[in-house]
mmCIF file of C-alpha atoms in Angstrom:
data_model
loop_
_atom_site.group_PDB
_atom_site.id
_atom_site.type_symbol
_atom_site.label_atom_id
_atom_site.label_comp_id
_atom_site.label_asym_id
_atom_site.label_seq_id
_atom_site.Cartn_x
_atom_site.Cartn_y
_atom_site.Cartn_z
ATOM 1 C CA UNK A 1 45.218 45.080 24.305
ATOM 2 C CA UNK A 2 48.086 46.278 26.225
ATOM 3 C CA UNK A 3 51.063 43.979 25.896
ATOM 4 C CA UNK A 4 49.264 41.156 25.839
ATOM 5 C CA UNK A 5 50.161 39.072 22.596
ATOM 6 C CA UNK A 6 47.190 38.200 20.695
ATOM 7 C CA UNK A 7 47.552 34.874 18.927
ATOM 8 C CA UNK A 8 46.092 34.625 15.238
ATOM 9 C CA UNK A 9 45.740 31.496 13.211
ATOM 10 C CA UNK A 10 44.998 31.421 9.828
ATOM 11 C CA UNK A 11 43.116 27.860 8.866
ATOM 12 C CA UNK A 12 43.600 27.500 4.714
ATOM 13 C CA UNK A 13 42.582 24.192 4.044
ATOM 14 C CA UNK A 14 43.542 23.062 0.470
ATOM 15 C CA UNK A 15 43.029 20.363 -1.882
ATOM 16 C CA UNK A 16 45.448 19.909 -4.938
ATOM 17 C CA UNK A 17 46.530 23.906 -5.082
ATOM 18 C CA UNK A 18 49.465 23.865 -6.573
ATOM 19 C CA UNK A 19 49.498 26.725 -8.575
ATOM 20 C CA UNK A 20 48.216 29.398 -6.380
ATOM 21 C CA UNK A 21 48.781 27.910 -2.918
ATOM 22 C CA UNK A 22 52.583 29.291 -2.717
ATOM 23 C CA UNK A 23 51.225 32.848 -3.283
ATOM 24 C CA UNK A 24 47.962 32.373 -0.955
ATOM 25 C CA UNK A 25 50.466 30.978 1.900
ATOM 26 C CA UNK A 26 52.683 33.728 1.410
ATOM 27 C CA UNK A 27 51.092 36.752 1.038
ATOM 28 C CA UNK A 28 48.862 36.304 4.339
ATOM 29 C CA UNK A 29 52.432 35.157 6.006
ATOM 30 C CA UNK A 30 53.774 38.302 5.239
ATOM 31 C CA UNK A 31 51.539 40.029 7.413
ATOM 32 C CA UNK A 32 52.691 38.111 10.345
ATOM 33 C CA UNK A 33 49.864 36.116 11.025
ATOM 34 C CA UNK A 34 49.833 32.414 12.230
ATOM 35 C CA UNK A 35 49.375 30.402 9.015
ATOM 36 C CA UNK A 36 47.438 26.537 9.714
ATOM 37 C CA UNK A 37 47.588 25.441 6.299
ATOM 38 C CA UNK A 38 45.451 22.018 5.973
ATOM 39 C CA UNK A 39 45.892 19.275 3.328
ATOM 40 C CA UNK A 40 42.889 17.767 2.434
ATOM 41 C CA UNK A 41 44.403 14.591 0.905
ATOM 42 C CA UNK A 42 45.812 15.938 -2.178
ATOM 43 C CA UNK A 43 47.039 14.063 -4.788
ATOM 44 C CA UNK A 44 49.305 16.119 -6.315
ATOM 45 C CA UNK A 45 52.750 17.638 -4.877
ATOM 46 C CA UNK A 46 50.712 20.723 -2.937
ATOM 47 C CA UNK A 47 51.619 19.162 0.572
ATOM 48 C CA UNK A 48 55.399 19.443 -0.485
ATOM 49 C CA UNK A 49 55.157 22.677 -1.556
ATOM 50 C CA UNK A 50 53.676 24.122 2.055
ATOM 51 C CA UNK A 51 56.050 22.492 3.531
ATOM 52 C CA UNK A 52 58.692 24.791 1.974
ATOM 53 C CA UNK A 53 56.829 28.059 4.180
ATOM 54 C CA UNK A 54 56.862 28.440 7.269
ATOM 55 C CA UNK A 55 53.558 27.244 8.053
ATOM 56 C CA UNK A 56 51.513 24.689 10.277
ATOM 57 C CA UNK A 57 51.078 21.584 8.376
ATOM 58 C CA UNK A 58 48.906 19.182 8.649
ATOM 59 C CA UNK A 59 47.222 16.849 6.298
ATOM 60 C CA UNK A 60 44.381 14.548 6.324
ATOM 61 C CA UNK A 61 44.979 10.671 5.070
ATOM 62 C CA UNK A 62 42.263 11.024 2.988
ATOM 63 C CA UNK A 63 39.786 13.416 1.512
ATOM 64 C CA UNK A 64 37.616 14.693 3.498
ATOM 65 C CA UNK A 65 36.425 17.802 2.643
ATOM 66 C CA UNK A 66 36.629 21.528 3.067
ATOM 67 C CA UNK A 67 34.250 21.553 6.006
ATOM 68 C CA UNK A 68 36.401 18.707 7.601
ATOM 69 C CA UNK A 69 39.595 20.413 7.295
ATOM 70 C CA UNK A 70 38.636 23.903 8.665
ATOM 71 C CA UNK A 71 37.268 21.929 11.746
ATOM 72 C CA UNK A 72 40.823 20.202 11.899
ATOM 73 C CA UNK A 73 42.394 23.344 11.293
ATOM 74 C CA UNK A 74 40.432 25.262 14.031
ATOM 75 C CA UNK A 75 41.074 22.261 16.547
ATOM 76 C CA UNK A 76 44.702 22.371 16.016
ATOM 77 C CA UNK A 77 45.025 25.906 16.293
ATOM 78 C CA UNK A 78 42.232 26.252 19.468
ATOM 79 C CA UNK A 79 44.930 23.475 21.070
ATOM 80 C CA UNK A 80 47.943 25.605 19.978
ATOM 81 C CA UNK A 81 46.652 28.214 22.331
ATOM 82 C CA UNK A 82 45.269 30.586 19.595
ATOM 83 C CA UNK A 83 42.974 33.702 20.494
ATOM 84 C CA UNK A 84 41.252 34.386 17.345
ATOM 85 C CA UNK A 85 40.658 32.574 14.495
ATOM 86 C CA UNK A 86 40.575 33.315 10.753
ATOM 87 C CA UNK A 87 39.352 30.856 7.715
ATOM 88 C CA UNK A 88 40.905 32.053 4.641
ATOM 89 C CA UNK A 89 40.252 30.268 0.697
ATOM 90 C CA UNK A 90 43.700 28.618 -0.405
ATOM 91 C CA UNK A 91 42.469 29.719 -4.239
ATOM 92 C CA UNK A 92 43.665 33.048 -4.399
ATOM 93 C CA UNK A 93 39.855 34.744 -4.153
ATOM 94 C CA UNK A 94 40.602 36.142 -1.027
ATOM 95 C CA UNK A 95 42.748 39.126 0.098
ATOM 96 C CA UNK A 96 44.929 38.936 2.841
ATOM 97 C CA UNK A 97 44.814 42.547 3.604
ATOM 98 C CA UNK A 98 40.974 42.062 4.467
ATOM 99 C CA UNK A 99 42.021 39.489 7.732
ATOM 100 C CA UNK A 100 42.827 43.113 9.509
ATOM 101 C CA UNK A 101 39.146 44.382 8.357
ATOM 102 C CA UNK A 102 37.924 41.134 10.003
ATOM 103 C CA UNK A 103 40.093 41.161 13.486
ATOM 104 C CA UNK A 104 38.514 44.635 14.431
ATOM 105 C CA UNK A 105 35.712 44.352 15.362
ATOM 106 C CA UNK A 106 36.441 41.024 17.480
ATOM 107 C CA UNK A 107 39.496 43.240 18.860
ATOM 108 C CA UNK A 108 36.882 45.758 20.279
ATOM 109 C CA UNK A 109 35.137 43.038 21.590
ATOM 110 C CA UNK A 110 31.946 43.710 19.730
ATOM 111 C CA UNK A 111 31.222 40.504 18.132
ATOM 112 C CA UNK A 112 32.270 36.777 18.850
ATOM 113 C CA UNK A 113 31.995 35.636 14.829
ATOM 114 C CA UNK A 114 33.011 38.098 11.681
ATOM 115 C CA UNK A 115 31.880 37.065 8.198
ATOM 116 C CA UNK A 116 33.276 38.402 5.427
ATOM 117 C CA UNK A 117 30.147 39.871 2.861
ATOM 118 C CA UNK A 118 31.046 40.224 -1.232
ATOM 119 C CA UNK A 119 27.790 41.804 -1.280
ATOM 120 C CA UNK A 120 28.457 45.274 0.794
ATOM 121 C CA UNK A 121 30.602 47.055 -2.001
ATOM 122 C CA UNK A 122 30.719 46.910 -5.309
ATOM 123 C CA UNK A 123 34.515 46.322 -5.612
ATOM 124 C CA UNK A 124 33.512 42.593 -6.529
ATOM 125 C CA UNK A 125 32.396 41.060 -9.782
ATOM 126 C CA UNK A 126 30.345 38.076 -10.061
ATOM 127 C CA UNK A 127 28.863 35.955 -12.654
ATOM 128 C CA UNK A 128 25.210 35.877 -12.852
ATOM 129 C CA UNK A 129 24.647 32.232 -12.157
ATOM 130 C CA UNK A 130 26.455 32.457 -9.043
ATOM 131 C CA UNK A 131 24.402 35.225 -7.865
ATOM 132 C CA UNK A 132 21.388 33.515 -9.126
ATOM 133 C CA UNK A 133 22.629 30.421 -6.482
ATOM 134 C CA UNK A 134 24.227 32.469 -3.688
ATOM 135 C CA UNK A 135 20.349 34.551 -3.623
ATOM 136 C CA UNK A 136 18.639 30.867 -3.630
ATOM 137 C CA UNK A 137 21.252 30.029 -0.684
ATOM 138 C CA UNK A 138 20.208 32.673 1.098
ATOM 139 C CA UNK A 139 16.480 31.910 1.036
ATOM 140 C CA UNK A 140 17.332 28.704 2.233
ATOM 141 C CA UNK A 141 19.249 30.119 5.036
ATOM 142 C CA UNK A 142 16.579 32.212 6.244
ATOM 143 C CA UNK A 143 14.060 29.646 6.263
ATOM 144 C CA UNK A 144 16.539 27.470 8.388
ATOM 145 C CA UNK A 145 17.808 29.809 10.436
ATOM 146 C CA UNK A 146 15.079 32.677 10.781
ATOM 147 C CA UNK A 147 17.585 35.475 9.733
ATOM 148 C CA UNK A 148 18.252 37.121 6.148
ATOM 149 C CA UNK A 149 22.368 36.631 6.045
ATOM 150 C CA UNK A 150 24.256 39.108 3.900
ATOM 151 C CA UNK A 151 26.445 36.644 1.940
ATOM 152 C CA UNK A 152 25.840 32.722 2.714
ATOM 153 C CA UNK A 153 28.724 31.328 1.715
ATOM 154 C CA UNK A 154 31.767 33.252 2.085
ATOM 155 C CA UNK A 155 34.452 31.646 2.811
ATOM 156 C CA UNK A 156 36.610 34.726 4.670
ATOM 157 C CA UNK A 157 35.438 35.016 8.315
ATOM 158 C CA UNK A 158 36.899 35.431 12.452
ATOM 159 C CA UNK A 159 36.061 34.013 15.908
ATOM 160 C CA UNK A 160 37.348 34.219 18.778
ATOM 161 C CA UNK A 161 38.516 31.210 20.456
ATOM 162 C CA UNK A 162 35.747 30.720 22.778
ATOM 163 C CA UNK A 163 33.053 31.231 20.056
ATOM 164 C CA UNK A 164 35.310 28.959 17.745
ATOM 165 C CA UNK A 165 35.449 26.242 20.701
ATOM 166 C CA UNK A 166 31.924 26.666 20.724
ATOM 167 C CA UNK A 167 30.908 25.707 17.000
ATOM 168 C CA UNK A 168 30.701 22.476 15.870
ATOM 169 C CA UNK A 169 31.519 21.427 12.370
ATOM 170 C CA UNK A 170 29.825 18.152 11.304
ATOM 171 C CA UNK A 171 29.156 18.503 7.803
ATOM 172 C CA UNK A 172 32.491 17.675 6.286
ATOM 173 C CA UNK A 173 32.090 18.967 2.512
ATOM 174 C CA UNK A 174 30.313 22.255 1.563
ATOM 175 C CA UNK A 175 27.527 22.504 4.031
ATOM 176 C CA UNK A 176 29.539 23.647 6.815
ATOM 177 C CA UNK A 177 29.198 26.825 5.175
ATOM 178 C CA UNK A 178 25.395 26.934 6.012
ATOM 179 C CA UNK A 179 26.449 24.909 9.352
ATOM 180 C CA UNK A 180 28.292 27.650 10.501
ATOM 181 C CA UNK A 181 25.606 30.355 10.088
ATOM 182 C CA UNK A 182 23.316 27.710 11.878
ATOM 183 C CA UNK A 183 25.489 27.410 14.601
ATOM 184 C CA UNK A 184 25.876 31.351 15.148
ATOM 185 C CA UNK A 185 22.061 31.645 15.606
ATOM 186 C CA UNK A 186 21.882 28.360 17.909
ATOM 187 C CA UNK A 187 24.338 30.084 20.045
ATOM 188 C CA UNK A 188 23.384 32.824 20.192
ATOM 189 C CA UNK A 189 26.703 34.310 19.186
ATOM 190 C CA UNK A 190 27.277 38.447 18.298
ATOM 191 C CA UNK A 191 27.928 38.138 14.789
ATOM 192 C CA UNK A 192 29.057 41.086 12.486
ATOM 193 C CA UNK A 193 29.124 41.602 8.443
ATOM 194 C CA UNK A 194 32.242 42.954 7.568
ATOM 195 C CA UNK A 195 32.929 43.949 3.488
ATOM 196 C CA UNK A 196 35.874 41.940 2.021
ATOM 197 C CA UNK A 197 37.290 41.414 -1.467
ATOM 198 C CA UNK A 198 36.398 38.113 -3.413
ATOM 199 C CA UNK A 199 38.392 37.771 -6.937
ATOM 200 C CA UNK A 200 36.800 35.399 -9.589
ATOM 201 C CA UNK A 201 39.795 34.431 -11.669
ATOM 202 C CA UNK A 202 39.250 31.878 -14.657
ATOM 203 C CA UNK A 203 40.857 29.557 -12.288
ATOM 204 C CA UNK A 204 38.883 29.683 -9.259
ATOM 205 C CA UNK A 205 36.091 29.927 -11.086
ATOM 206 C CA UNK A 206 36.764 26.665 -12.524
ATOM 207 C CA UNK A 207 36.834 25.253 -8.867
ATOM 208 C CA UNK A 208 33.918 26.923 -7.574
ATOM 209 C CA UNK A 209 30.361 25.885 -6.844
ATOM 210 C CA UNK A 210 28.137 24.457 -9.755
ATOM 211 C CA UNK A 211 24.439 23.567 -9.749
ATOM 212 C CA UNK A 212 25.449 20.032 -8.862
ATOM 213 C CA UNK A 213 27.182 21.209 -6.204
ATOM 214 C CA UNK A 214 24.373 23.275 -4.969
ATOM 215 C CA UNK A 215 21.687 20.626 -4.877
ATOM 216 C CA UNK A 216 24.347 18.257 -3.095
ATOM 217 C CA UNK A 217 24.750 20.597 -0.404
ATOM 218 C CA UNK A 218 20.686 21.220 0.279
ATOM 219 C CA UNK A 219 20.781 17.447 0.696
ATOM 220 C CA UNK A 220 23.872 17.228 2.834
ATOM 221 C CA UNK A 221 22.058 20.127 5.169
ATOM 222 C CA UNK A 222 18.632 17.637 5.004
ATOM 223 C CA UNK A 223 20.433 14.328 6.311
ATOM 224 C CA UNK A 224 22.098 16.419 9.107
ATOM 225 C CA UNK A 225 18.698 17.866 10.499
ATOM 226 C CA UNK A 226 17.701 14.111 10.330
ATOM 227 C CA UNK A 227 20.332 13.514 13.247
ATOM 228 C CA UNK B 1 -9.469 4.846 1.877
ATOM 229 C CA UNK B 2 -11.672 3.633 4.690
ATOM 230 C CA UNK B 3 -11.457 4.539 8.583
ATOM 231 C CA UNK B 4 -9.659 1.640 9.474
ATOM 232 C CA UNK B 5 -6.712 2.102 6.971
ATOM 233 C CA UNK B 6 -6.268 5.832 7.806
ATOM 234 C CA UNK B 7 -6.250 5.184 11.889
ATOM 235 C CA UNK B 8 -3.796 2.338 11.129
ATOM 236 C CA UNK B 9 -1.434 4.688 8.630
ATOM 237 C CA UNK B 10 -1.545 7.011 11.284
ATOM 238 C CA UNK B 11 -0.740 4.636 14.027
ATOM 239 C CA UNK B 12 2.527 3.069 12.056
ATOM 240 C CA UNK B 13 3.430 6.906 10.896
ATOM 241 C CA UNK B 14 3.018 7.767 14.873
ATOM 242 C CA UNK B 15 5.174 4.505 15.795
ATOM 243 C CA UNK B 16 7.687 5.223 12.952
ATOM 244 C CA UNK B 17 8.299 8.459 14.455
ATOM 245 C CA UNK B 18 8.258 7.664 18.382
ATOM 246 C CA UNK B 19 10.622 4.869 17.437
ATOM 247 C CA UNK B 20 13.183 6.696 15.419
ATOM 248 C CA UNK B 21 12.854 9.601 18.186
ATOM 249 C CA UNK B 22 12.883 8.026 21.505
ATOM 250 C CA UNK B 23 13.506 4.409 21.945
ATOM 251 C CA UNK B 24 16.004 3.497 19.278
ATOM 252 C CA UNK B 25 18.903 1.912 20.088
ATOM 253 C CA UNK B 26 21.129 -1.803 19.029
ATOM 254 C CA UNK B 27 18.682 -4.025 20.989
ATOM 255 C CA UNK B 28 15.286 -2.615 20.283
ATOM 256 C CA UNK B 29 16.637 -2.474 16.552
ATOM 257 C CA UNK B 30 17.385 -5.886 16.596
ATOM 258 C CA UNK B 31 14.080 -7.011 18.424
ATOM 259 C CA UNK B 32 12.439 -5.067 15.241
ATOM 260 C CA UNK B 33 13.760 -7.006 13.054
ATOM 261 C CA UNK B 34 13.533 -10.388 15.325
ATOM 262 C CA UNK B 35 9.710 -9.278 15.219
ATOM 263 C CA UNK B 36 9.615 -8.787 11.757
ATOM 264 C CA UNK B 37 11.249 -12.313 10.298
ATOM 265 C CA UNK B 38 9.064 -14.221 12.467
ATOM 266 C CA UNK B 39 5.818 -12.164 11.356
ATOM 267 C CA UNK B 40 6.962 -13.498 7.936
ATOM 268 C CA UNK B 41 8.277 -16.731 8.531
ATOM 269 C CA UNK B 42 4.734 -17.945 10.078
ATOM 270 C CA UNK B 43 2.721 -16.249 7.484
ATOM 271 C CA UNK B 44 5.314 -18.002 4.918
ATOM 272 C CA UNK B 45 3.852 -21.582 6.546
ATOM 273 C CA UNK B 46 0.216 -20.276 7.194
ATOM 274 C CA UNK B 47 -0.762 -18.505 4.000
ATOM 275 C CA UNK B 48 -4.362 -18.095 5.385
ATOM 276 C CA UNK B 49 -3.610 -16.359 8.498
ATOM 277 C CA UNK B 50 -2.150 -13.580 5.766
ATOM 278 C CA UNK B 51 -5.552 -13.472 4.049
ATOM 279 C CA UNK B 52 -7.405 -13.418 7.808
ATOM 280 C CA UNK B 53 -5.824 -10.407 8.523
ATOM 281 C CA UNK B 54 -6.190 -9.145 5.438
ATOM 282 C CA UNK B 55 -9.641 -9.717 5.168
ATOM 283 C CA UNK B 56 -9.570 -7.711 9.090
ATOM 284 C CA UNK B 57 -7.754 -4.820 7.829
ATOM 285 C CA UNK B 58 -10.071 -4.599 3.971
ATOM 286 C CA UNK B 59 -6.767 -4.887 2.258
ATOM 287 C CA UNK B 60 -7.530 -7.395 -0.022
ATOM 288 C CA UNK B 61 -5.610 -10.682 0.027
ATOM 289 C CA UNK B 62 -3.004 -11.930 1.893
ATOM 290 C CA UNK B 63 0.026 -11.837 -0.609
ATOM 291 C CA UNK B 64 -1.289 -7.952 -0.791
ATOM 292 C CA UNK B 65 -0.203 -7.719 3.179
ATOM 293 C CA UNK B 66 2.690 -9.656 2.688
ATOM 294 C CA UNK B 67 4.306 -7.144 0.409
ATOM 295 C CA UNK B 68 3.133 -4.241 2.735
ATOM 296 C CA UNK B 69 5.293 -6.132 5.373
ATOM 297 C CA UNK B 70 7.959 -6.835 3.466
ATOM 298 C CA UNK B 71 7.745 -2.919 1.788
ATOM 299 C CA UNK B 72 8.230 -2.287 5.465
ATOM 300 C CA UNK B 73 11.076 -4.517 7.015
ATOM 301 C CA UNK B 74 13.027 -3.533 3.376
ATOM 302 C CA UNK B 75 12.534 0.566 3.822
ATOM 303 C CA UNK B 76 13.492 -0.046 7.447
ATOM 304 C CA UNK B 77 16.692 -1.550 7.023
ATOM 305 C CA UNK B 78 17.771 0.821 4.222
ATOM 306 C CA UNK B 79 17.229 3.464 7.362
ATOM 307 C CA UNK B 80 19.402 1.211 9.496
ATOM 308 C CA UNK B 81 22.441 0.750 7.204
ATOM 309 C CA UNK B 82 21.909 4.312 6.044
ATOM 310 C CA UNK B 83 22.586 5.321 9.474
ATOM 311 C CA UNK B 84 25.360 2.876 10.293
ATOM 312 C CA UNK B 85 27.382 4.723 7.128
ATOM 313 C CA UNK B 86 27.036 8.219 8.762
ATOM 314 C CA UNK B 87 27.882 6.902 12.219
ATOM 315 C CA UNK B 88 30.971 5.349 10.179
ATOM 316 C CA UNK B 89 31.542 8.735 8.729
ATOM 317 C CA UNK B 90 31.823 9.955 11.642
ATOM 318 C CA UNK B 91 34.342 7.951 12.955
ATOM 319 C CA UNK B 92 35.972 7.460 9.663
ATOM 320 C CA UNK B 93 36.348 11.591 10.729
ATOM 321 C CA UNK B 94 37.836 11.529 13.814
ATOM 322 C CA UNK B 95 40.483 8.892 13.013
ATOM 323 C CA UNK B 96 41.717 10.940 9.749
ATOM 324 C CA UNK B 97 41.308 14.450 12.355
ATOM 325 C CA UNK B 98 43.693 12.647 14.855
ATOM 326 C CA UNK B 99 46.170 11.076 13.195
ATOM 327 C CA UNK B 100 46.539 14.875 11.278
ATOM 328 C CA UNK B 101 47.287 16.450 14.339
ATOM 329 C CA UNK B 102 49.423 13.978 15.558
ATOM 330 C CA UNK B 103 51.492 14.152 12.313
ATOM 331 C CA UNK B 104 51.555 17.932 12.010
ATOM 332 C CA UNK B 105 54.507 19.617 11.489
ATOM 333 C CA UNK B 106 55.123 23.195 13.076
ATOM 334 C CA UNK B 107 56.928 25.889 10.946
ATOM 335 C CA UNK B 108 60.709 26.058 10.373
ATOM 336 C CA UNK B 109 60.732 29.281 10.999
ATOM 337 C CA UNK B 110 58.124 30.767 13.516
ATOM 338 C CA UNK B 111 56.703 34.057 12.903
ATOM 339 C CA UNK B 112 57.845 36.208 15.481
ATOM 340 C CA UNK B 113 55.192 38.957 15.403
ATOM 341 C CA UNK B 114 51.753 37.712 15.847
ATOM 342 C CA UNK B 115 51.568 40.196 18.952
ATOM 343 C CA UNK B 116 49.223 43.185 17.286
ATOM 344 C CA UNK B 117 49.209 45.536 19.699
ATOM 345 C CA UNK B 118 52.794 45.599 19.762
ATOM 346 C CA UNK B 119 52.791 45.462 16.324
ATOM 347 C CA UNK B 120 50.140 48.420 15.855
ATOM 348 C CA UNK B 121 52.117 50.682 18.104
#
């Protein structure tokens, strides 16, 4: 890359974040990346607060969904002439520093899609019922998609452009996450594992994905393989 | 089950199918159900044409194939309005997607390094 200016956007959709959101939005602004930071129709003052960093703003009129808003996000950005693409978590369980550790390898041109994996060092701690779910997940995701995925539902990864024009999002609440994977085997796309950081604080933990969740999302991916 | 109601599951299974798969679309769906309230409108007025084909099919009596029918017409208009809501999802989707863009608001103060390679150098 000699001189020519490589364009990163950051998508971190977020839904009623007010307490980490400031932090999130900063510290991956610090490291002078593009920040797209989506409002899924919160109901609380979160919009206001983005609006105080310099970041992208937009914000749906209603709540759609996390899916939904990283497929705004990446349109917005794709149209805003960006050449590689990040999706970051708004609740503080990411770690900016790891967006470098994801750009490489699409830098080097040897993949079109990086995913973040929890699961290739031991630097994360999880609770056992999420293990016990993300394992199920990934059964499910190899009997979908024909390949054994290192971590199913992560939501840290990198595309380029063209493989991010490429991908479509339909499922608007937590299926994209399978979606995506879906997608990367449909096209055909040079995907890479990369290891990243997740953080389970009491608070995102609070947020995260229940059993509920879990069986709403196996249905979600059923009615869309009905289309 | 006899002969005749396993080749006639199969054949509605088969049509169910081919239907949903190929030929659907706002015309033949409304044809369906054209088909389908006249089907029960004349068996409505001529009970023993019900028990006739009944009889034809060994079902048993003819308020036994009118529920079979009408098990039928209701499952497939569940599938009808089921899809309508998704297809209204879906546009519900789009219109939330472009008035976001439209109203999206760039940063006060643009980053002014997001070039990496001069940034790495």
């Amino acid at each position: 890359m000699q001189g020519r200016a490589t364009h990163v956007f950051v998508i971190i959709p977020f839904y009623n974040e007010t307490r980490v959101l400031p932090e999130t939005l900063a510290s991956v602004l610090a490291l002078g990346y593009n920040v797209v930071a989506v409002d899924d129709g919160s109901t609380d003052d979160s919009y206001q607060i983005a609006a105080e960093l310099p970041v992208h703003l937009l914000r749906h009129a209603v709540n759609l969904g996390q899916g939904a808003a990283l497929a705004t996000g990446i349109e917005y950005a794709l149209g805003q002439g960006a050449d590689f693409i990040v999706t970051f978590d708004a609740d503080g369980q990411h770690d900016a520093s790891d967006i470098a550790v994801l750009l490489a390898p699409l830098l080097q041109d040897t993949a079109d899609v990086v995913l973040g994996s929890r699961f290739m060092n031991t630097a994360s701690t999880m609770p056992p019922s999420r293990r016990l779910l993300l394992k199920l997940a990934m059964v499910y995701t190899r009997m979908t998609t024909g390949v054994w995925f290192s971590d199913v539902h992560n939501g840290l990864r990198a595309f380029t452009a063209r493989a991010a024009r490429m991908i479509t999002i339909r499922q608007n609440r937590m299926a994209h996450a399978s979606e995506i994977l879906s997608e990367i085997i449909r096209l055909h796309l040079r995907y890479v594992f990369v290891p990243v950081r997740v953080v389970y604080t009491d608070y995102s933990q609070r947020k995260g994905q229940r059993t509920l969740d879990a069986i709403g999302i196996l249905m979600d991916l059923f009615e869309g393989k009905l289309q | 089950m006899n002969l005749a109601q396993f080749l006639l599951i199969g054949i509605v299974l088969f049509l169910v199918w081919f239907y949903f798969s190929r030929v659907r679309s706002g015309a033949s769906d409304r044809l369906f159900l054209l088909g389908f309230g006249i089907v029960m409108i004349i068996i409505i007025l001529q009970p023993s044409l019900a028990t006739d084909a009944a009889n034809f099919l060994g079902i048993g009596r003819g308020a036994d194939l009118l529920l079979y029918l009408f098990s039928l017409f209701v499952v497939f208009c569940l599938i009808l309005i089921y899809q309508k809501l998704r297809a209204l999802d879906r546009t519900n989707t789009q219109i939330v997607r472009a008035l976001s863009i439209l109203t999206a608001r760039q940063p006060k103060m643009p980053p002014d390094h997001d070039n990496l390679a001069e940034r790495d150098s």
